[in-house]
Short mmCIF file of C-alpha atoms in Angstrom, two decimals:
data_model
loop_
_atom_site.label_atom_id
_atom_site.label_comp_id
_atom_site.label_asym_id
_atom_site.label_seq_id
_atom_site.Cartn_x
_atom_site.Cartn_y
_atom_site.Cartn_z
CA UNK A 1 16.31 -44.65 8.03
CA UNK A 2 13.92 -41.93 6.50
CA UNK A 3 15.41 -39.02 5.80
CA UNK A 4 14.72 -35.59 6.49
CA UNK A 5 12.85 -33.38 4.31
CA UNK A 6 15.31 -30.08 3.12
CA UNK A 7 15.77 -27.67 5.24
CA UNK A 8 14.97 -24.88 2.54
CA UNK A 9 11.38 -26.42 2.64
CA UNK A 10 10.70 -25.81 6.42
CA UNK A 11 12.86 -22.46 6.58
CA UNK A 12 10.69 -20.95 3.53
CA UNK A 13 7.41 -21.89 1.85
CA UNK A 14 7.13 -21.25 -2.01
CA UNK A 15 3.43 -19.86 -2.51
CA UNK A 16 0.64 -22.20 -3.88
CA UNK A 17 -2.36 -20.00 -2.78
CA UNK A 18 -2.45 -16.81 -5.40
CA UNK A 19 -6.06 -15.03 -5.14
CA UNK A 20 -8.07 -18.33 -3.86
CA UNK A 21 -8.82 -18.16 0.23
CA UNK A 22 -6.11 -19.21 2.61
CA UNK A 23 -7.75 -22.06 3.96
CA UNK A 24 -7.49 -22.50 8.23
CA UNK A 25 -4.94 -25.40 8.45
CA UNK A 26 -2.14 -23.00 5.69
CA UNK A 27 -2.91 -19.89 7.97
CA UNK A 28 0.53 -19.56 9.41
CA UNK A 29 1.08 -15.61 10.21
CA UNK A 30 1.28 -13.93 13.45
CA UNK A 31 0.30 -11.13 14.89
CA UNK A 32 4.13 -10.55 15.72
CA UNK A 33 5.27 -11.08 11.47
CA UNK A 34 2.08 -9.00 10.86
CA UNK A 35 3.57 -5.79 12.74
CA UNK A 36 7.06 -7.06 11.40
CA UNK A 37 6.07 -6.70 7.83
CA UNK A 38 4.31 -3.26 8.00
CA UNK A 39 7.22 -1.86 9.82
CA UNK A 40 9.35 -2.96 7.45
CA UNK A 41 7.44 -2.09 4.42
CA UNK A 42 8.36 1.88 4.80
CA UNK A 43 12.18 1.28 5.62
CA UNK A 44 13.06 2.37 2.78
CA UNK A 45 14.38 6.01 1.07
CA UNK A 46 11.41 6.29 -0.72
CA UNK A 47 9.69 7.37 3.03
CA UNK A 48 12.74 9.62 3.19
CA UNK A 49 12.40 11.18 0.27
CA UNK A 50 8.21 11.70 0.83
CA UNK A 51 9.09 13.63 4.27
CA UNK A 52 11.27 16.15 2.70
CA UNK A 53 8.53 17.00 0.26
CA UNK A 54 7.75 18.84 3.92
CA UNK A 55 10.52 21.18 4.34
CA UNK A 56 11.45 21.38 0.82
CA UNK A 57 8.48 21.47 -1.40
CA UNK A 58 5.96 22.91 0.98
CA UNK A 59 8.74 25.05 3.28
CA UNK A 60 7.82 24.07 6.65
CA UNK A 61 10.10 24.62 9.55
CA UNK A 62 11.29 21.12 11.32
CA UNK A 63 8.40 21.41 13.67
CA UNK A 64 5.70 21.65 11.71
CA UNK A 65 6.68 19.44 9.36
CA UNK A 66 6.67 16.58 11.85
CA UNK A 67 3.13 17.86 13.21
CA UNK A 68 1.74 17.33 9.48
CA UNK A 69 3.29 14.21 9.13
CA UNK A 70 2.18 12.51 12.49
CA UNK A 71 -1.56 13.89 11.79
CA UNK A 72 -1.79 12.81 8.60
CA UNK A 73 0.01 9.39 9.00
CA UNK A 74 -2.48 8.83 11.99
CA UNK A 75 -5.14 9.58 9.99
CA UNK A 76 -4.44 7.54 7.23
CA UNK A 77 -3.61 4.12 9.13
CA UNK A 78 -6.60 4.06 10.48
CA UNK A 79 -8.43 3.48 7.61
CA UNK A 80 -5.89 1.09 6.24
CA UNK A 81 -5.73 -1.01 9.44
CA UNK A 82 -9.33 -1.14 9.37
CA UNK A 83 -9.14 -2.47 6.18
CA UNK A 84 -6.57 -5.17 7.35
CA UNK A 85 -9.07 -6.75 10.23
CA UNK A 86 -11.71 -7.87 7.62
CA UNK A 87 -8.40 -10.25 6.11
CA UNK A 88 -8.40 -13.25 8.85
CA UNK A 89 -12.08 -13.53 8.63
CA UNK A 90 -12.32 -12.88 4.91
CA UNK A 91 -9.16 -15.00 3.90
CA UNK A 92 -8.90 -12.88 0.56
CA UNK A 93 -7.21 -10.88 -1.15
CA UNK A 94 -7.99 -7.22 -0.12
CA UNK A 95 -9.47 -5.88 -3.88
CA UNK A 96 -10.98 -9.39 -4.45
CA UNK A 97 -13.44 -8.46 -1.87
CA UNK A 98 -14.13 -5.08 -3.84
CA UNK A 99 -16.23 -8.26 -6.03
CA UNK A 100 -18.79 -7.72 -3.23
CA UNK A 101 -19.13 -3.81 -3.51
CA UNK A 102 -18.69 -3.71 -6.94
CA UNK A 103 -20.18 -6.66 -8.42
CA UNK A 104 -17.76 -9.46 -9.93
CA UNK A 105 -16.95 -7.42 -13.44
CA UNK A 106 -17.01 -4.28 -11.14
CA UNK A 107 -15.15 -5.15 -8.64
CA UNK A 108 -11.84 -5.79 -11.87
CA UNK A 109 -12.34 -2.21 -12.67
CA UNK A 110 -11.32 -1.06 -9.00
CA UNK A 111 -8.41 -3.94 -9.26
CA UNK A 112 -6.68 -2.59 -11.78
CA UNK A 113 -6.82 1.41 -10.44
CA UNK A 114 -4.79 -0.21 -7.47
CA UNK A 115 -2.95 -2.69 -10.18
CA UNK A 116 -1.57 0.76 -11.72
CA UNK A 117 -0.83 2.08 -8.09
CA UNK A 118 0.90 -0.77 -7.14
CA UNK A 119 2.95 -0.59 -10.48
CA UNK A 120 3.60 2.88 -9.73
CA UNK A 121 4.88 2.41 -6.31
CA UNK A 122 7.29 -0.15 -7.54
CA UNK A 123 8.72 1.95 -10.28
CA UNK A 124 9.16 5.02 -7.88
CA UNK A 125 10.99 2.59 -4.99
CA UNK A 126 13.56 1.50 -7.88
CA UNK A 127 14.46 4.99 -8.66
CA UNK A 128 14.64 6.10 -5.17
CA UNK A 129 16.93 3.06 -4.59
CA UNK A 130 19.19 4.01 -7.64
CA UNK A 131 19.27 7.56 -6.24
CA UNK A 132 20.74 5.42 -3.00
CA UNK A 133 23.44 3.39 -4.49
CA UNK A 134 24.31 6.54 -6.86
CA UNK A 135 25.03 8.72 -4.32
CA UNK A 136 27.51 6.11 -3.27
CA UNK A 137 28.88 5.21 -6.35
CA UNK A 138 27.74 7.92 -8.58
CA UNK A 139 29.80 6.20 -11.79
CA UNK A 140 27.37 2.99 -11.77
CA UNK A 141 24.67 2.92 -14.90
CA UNK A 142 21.57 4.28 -13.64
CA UNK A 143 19.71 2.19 -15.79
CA UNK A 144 21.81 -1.07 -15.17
CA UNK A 145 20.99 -0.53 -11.42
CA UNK A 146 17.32 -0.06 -11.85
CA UNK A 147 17.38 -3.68 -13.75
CA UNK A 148 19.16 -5.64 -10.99
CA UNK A 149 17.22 -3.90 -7.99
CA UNK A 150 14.13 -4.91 -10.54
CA UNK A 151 15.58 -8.36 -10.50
CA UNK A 152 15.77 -8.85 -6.68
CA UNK A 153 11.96 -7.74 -5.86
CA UNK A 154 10.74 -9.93 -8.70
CA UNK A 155 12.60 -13.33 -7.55
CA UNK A 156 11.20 -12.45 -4.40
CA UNK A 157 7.50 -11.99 -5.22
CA UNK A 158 7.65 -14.86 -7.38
CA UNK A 159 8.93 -17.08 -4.29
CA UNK A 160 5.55 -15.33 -2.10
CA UNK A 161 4.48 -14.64 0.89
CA UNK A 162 6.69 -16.64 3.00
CA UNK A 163 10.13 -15.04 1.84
CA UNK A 164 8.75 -11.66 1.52
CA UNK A 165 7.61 -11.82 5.43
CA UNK A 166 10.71 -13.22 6.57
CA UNK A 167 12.63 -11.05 4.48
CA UNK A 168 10.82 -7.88 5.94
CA UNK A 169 11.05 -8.96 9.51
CA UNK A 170 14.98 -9.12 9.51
CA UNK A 171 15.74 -6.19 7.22
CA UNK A 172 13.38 -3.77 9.47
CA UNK A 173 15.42 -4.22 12.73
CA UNK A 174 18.77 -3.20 10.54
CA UNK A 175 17.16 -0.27 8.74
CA UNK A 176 15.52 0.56 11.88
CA UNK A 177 18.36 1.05 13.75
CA UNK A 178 20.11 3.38 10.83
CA UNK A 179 17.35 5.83 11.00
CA UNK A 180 17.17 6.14 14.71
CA UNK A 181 21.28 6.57 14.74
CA UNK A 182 20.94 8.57 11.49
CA UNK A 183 18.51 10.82 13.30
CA UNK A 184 20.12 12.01 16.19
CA UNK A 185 23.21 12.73 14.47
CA UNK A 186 21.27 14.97 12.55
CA UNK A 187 19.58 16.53 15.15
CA UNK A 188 22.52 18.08 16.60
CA UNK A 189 23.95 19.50 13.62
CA UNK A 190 23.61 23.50 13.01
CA UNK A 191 23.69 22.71 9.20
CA UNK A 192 20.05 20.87 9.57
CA UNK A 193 18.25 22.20 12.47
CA UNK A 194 18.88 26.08 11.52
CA UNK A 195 19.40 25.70 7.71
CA UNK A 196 16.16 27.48 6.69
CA UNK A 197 15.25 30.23 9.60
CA UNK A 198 12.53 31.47 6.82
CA UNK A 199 10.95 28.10 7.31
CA UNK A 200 7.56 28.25 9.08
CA UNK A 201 3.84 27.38 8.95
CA UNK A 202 1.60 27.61 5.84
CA UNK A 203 -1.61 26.00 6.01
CA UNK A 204 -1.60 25.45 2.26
CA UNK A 205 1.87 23.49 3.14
CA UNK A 206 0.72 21.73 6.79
CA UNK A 207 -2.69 20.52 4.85
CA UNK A 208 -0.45 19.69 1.62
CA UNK A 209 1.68 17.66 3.75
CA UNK A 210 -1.38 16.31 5.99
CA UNK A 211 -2.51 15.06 2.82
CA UNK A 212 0.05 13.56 1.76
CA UNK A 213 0.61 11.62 4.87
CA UNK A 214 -2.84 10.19 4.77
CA UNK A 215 -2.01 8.77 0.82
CA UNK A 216 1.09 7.40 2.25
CA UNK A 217 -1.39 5.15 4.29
CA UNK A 218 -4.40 4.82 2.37
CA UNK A 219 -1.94 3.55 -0.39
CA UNK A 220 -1.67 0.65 1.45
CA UNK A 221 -5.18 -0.06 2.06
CA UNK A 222 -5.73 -1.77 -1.15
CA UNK A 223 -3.20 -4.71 0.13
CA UNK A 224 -3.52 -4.77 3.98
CA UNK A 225 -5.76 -7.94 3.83
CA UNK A 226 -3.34 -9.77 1.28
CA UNK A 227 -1.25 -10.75 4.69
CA UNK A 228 -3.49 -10.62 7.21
CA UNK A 229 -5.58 -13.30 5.17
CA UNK A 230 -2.75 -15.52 6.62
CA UNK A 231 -3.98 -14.74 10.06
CA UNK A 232 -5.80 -17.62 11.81
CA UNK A 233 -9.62 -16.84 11.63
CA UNK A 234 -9.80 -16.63 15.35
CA UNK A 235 -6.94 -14.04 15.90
CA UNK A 236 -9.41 -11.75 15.50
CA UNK A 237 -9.92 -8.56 13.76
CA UNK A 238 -8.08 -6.65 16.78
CA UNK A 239 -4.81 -8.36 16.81
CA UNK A 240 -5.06 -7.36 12.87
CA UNK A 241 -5.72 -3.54 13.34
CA UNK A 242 -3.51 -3.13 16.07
CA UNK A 243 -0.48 -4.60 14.31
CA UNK A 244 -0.78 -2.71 11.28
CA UNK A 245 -1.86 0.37 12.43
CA UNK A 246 1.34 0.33 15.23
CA UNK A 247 3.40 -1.12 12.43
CA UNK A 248 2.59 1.80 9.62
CA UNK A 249 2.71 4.55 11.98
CA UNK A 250 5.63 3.74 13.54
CA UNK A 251 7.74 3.63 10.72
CA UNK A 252 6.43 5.92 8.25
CA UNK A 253 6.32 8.43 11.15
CA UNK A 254 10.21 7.97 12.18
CA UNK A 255 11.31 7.65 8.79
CA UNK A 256 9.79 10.30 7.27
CA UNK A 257 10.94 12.59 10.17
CA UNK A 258 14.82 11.86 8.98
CA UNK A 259 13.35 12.65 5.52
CA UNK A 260 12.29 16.00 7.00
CA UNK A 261 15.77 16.91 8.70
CA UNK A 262 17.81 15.91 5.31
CA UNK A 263 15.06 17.91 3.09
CA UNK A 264 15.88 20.83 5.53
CA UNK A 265 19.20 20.39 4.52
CA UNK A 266 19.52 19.59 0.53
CA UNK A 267 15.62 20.19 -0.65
CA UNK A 268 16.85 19.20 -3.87
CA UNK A 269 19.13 16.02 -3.00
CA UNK A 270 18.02 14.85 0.41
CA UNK A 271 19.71 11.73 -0.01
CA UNK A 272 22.68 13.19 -1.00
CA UNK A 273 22.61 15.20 2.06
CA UNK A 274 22.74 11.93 4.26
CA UNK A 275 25.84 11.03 2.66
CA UNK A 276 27.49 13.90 2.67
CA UNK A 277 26.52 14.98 6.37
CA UNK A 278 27.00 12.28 8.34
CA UNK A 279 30.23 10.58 6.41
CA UNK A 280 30.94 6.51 6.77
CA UNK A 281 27.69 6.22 8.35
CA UNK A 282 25.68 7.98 5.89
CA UNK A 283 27.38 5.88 3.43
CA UNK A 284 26.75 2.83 5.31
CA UNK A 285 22.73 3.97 5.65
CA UNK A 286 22.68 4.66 2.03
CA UNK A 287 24.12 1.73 1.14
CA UNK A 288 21.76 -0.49 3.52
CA UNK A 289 18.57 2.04 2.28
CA UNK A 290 19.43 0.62 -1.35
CA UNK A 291 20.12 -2.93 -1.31
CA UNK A 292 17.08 -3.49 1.54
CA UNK A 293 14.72 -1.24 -1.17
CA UNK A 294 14.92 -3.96 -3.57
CA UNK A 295 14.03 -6.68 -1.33
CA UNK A 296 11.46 -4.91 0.31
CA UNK A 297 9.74 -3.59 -2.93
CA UNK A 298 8.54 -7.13 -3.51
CA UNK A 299 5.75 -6.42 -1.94
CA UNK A 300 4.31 -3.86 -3.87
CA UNK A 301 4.76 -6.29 -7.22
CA UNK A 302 3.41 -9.00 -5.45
CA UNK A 303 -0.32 -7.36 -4.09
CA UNK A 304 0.03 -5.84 -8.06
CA UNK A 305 -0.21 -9.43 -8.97
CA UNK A 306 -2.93 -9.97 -6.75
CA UNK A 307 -4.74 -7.37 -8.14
CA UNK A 308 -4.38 -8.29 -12.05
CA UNK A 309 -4.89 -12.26 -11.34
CA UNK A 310 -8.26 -10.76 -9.70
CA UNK A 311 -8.60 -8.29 -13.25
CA UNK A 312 -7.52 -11.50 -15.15
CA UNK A 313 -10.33 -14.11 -13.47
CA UNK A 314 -12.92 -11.55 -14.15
CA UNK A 315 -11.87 -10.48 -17.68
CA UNK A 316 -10.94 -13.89 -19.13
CA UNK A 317 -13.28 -16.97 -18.45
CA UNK A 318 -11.07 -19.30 -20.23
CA UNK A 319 -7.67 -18.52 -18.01
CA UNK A 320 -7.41 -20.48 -14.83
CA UNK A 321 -5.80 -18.91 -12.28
CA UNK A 322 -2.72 -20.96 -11.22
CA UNK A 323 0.75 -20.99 -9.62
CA UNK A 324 2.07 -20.52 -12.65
CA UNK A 325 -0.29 -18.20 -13.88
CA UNK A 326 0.65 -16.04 -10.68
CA UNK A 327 4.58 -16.14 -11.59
CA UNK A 328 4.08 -15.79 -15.43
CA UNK A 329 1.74 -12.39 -14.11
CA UNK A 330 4.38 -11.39 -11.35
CA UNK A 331 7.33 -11.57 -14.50
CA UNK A 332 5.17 -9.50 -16.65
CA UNK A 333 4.01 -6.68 -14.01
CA UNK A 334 7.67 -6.50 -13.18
CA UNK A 335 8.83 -6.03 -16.51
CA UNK A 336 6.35 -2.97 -17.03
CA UNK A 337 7.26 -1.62 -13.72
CA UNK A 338 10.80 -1.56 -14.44
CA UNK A 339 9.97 0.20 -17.82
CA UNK A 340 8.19 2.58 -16.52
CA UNK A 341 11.29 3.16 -13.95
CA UNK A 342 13.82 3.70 -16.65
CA UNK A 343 11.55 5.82 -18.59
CA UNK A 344 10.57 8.06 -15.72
CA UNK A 345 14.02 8.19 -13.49
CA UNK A 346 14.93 11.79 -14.83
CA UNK A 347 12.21 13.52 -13.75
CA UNK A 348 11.11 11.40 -11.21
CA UNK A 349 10.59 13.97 -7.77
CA UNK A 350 8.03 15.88 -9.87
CA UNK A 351 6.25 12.92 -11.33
CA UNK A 352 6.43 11.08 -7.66
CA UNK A 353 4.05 14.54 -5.94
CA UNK A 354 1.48 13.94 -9.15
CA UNK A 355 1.32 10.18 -8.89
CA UNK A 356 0.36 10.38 -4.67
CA UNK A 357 -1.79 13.63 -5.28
CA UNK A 358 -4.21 11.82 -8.24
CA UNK A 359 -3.61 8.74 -6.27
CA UNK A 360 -5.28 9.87 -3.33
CA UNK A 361 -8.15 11.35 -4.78
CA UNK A 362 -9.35 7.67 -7.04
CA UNK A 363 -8.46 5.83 -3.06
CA UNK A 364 -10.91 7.59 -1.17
CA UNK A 365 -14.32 6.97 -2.69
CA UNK A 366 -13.03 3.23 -2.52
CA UNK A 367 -11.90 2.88 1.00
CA UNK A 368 -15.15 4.88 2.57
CA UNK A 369 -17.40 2.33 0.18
CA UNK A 370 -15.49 -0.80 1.54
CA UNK A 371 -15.41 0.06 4.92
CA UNK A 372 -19.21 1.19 4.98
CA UNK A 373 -19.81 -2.13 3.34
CA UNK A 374 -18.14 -4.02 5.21
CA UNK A 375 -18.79 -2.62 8.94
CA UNK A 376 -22.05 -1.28 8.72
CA UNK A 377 -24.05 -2.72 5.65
CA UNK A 378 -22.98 -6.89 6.37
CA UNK A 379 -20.98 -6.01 9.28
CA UNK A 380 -18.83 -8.68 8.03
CA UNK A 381 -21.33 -11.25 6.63
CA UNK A 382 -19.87 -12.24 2.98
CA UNK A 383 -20.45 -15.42 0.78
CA UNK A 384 -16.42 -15.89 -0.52
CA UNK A 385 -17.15 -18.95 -2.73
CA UNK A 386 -19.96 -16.37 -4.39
CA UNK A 387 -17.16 -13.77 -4.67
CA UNK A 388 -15.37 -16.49 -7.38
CA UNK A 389 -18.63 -17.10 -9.36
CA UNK A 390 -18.72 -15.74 -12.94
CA UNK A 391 -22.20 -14.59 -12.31
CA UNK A 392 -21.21 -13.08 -9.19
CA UNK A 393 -23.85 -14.76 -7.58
CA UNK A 394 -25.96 -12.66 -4.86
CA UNK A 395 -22.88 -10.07 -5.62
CA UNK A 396 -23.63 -9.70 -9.25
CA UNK A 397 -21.97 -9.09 -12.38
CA UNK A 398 -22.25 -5.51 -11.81
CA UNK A 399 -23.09 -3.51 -8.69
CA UNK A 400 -24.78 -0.10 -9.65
CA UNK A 401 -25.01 1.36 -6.47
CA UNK A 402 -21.00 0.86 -5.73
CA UNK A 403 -20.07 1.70 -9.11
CA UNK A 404 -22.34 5.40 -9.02
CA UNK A 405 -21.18 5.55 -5.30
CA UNK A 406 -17.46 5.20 -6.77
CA UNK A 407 -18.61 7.91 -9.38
CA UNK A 408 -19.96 10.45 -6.96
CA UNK A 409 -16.97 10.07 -5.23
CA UNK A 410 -14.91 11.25 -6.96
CA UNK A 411 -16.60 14.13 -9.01
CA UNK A 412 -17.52 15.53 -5.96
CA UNK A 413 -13.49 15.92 -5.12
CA UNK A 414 -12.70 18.31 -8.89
CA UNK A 415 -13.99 21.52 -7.55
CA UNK A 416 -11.68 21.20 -4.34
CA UNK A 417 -8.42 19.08 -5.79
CA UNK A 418 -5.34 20.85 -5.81
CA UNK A 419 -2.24 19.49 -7.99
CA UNK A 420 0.45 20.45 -10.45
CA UNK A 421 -1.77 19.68 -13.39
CA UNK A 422 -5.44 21.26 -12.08
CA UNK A 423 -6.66 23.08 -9.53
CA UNK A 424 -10.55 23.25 -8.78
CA UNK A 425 -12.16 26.44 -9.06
CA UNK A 426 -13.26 26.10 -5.60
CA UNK A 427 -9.44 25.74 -4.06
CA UNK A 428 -8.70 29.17 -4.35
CA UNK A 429 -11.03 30.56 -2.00
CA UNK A 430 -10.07 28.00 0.57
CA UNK A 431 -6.22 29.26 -0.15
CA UNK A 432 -5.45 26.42 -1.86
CA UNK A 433 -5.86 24.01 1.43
CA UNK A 434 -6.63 20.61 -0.13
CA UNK A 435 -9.87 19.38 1.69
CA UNK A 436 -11.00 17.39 -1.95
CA UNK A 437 -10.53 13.80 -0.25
CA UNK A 438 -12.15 14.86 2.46
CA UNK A 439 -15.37 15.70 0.96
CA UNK A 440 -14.80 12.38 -1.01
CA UNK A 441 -14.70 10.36 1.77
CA UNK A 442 -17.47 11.44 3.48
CA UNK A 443 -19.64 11.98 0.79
CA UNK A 444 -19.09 8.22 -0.46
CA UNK A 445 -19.59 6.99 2.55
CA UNK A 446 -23.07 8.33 3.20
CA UNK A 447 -24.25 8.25 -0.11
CA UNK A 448 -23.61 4.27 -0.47
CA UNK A 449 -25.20 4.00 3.29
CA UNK A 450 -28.04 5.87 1.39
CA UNK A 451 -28.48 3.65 -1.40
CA UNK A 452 -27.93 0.42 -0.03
CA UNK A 453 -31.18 1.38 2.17
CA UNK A 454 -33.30 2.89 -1.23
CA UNK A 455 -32.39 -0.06 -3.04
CA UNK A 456 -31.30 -2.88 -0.50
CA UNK A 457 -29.93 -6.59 -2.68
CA UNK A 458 -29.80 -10.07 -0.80
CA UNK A 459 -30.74 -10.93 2.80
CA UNK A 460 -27.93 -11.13 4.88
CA UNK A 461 -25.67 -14.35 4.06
CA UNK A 462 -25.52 -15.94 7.63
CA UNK A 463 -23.28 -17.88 9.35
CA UNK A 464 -21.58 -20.28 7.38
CA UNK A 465 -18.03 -21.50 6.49
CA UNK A 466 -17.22 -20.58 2.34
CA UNK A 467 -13.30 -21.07 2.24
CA UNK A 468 -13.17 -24.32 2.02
CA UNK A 469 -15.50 -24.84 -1.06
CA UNK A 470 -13.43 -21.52 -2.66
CA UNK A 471 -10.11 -23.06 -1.61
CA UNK A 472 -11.20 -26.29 -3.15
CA UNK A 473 -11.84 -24.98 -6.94
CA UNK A 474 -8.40 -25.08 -7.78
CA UNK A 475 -4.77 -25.38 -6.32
CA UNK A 476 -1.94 -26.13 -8.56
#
């Protein structure tokens, strides 16, 4: 009698595909785990802690803080769900396919921005997580509980895809049901809802907080593709924006609402407040909000790794990219992370506002040059198999008209940017409203639309079918 393969096999797949194309017959997502795992990507008290930024940093009443958040989260998934429909006809990672805008050497540069983003993300869900499980426990090491959150995320992103959508899918119905409960107990307390009758609206605070909503979402762009490469091709690019666009508004929107009613609360200690307003249940939520945090951050280490395998295959000719080359990269990138966690945990609110504000400015001039690439200029026509070529075949080593594009970009955002650290000279007279990434988006867009036409590069590529001779270079 044959026996039956182990069940641990058929329950969850360890990953053998790191940046190489998912080939057709391996494509086993679904439009269903696709909205699953963007819903469940923002359960977690780092969202919370983002949407009281909106009645405690910027001092907007309840109202308007949820106004700001809903336009700018609307905003800001738009672009990053487009992003996510070029991934089951691509098959790639998402800043792999910046090879094609940016030329193959180029393309590493823009990699490792969203390598240090992704990095940076991780670290600041690890703190927020400790801040969790403190506010519990507030006698536990700080730093001993940043390690062992650390250690959960990387097992995970080691294991891949597989566990981390599974994971995601049953951890967001739990979470989601502690914010909506969380919520309306909230709602009706005096305490919250009338805490700060000064609050109001500022536009300086309503477009800080706009702002910072669309971040939230174009911080995802850079990854959107790495799961929706898993996508059967003919799913279609629809079935891909629609799922992640309903899965990242949803939850960022609801989250960062109870975010807004704590900050009302405690500006200072917003998770703090949730324990100490709403008793066993707060407890319970902050509890659940720390433990799911370290699962769920495994998927910010593991679209890091995508990006420096992609910074690795251009930089080093002699390194093949491999399984294990993916889990020796995913141990390293964690380790760094986690560093850079226990190094910035005591500070970590104000550092958390600089990291989104400089983030969103160096995200723009790359999501408006993608998208115009990839909707307007090919509408979708790419050679992937040329995308792996050290030459970077009709791509190119380097891609001058992306790279000055990229340049433009953002120098045309320092007269209007508005942080901590600088202000343009050009903010003040618009009272401080932050319309830098704006400017940078449009202005990238047309001026790449304008150069592809002065100086246009190959013919269009044609029909033809590239992942299998890309999946085919190497497997192990």
């Amino acid at each position: 009698m044959t026996s039956a393969p182990p069940t641990t096999q058929s329950l969850v797949q360890f990953e053998t595909r790191h940046i190489m194309p998912i080939p057709e017959n391996e494509r086993t997502g679904t439009v269903r785990s696709l909205f699953a795992i963007w819903v469940g990507i923002n359960m977690l008290p780092l969202t919370v802690v983002t949407g009281a930024i909106a009645t405690g940093a910027f001092g907007l009443s309840i109202g308007w803080s949820i106004v700001a958040i809903l336009t700018g989260n609307l905003i800001g998934a738009f672009g990053a769900a487009l992003h996510a429909s070029q991934g089951p006809h691509l098959g790639v990672p998402q800043m792999l396919q910046a090879r094609a805008q940016f030329g193959f050497y180029g393309g590493s540069l823009l990699a490792f921005v969203a390598l240090l983003m992704f990095l940076g993300f991780f670290a600041s869900i690890l703190v927020v997580a400790k801040d969790s499980l403190l506010a519990v426990f507030p006698d536990l090491p700080p730093a001993a509980v940043i390690i062992v959150f650390a250690v959960v995320g990387i097992a995970i992103a080691v294991y891949g895809y597989d566990l981390l959508r599974k994971a995601m899918a049953f951890l967001s119905v739990i979470i989601a049901v502690v914010v909506v409960v969380a919520m309306v107990m909230l709602w009706f307390q005096p305490s919250v809802t009338q805490a700060n009758p000064e609050a109001g609206f500022t536009i300086s605070g309503f477009f800080g907080m706009l702002a910072i909503g669309v971040v939230w979402q174009l911080a995802y762009a850079p990854y959107v593709s790495d799961y929706s490469r898993y996508l059967p091709k003919d799913t279609g690019p629809k079935q891909a924006f629609w799922a992640t666009y309903l899965g990242l508004v949803l939850s960022s929107v609801f989250v960062m609402i109870l975010g807004v009613l704590l900050g009302a609360a405690d500006p200072a200690n917003p998770l703090g407040a949730m324990g100490a307003l709403l008793g066993v249940f707060g407890t319970m939520g902050l509890l659940i909000f720390a433990f799911s945090a370290a699962m769920i951050n495994a998927a910010e280490l593991y679209s890091g790794v995508m990006c420096a395998l992609t910074t690795v295959n251009s930089t080093f000719a002699k390194i093949i990219v491999t399984t294990r080359t993916r889990v020796i990269t995913t141990l390293v990138c964690g380790a760094i992370a986690t560093m850079g966690a226990l190094a910035g945990e005591s500070d970590f609110v104000t550092m958390f506002q600089n990291f989104v504000t400089i983030l969103l400015y160096v995200l723009i001039p790359w999501s408006a040059i993608n998208l115009a690439d990839y909707f307007i200029v090919r509408k979708g026509d790419y050679a992937v198999a040329e995308l792996f070529q050290r030459d970077g075949g009709r791509y190119g080593r380097w891609n001058a008209v992306g790279l000055s594009t990229y340049a433009v970009g953002i120098l045309v955002q320092i007269p209007f940017m508005v942080t901590p650290m600088y202000t343009g000279p050009l903010a003040e007279p618009l009272g401080f409203v932050d319309i830098a990434w704006i400017l940078g988006f449009i202005v990238s867009g047309a001026v790449y639309l304008l150069l592809t036409r002065m100086f246009p590069t190959a013919e269009p590529v044609g029909a033809r079918e590239p992942v299998a001779t890309a999946a085919s270079a190497e497997r192990r």
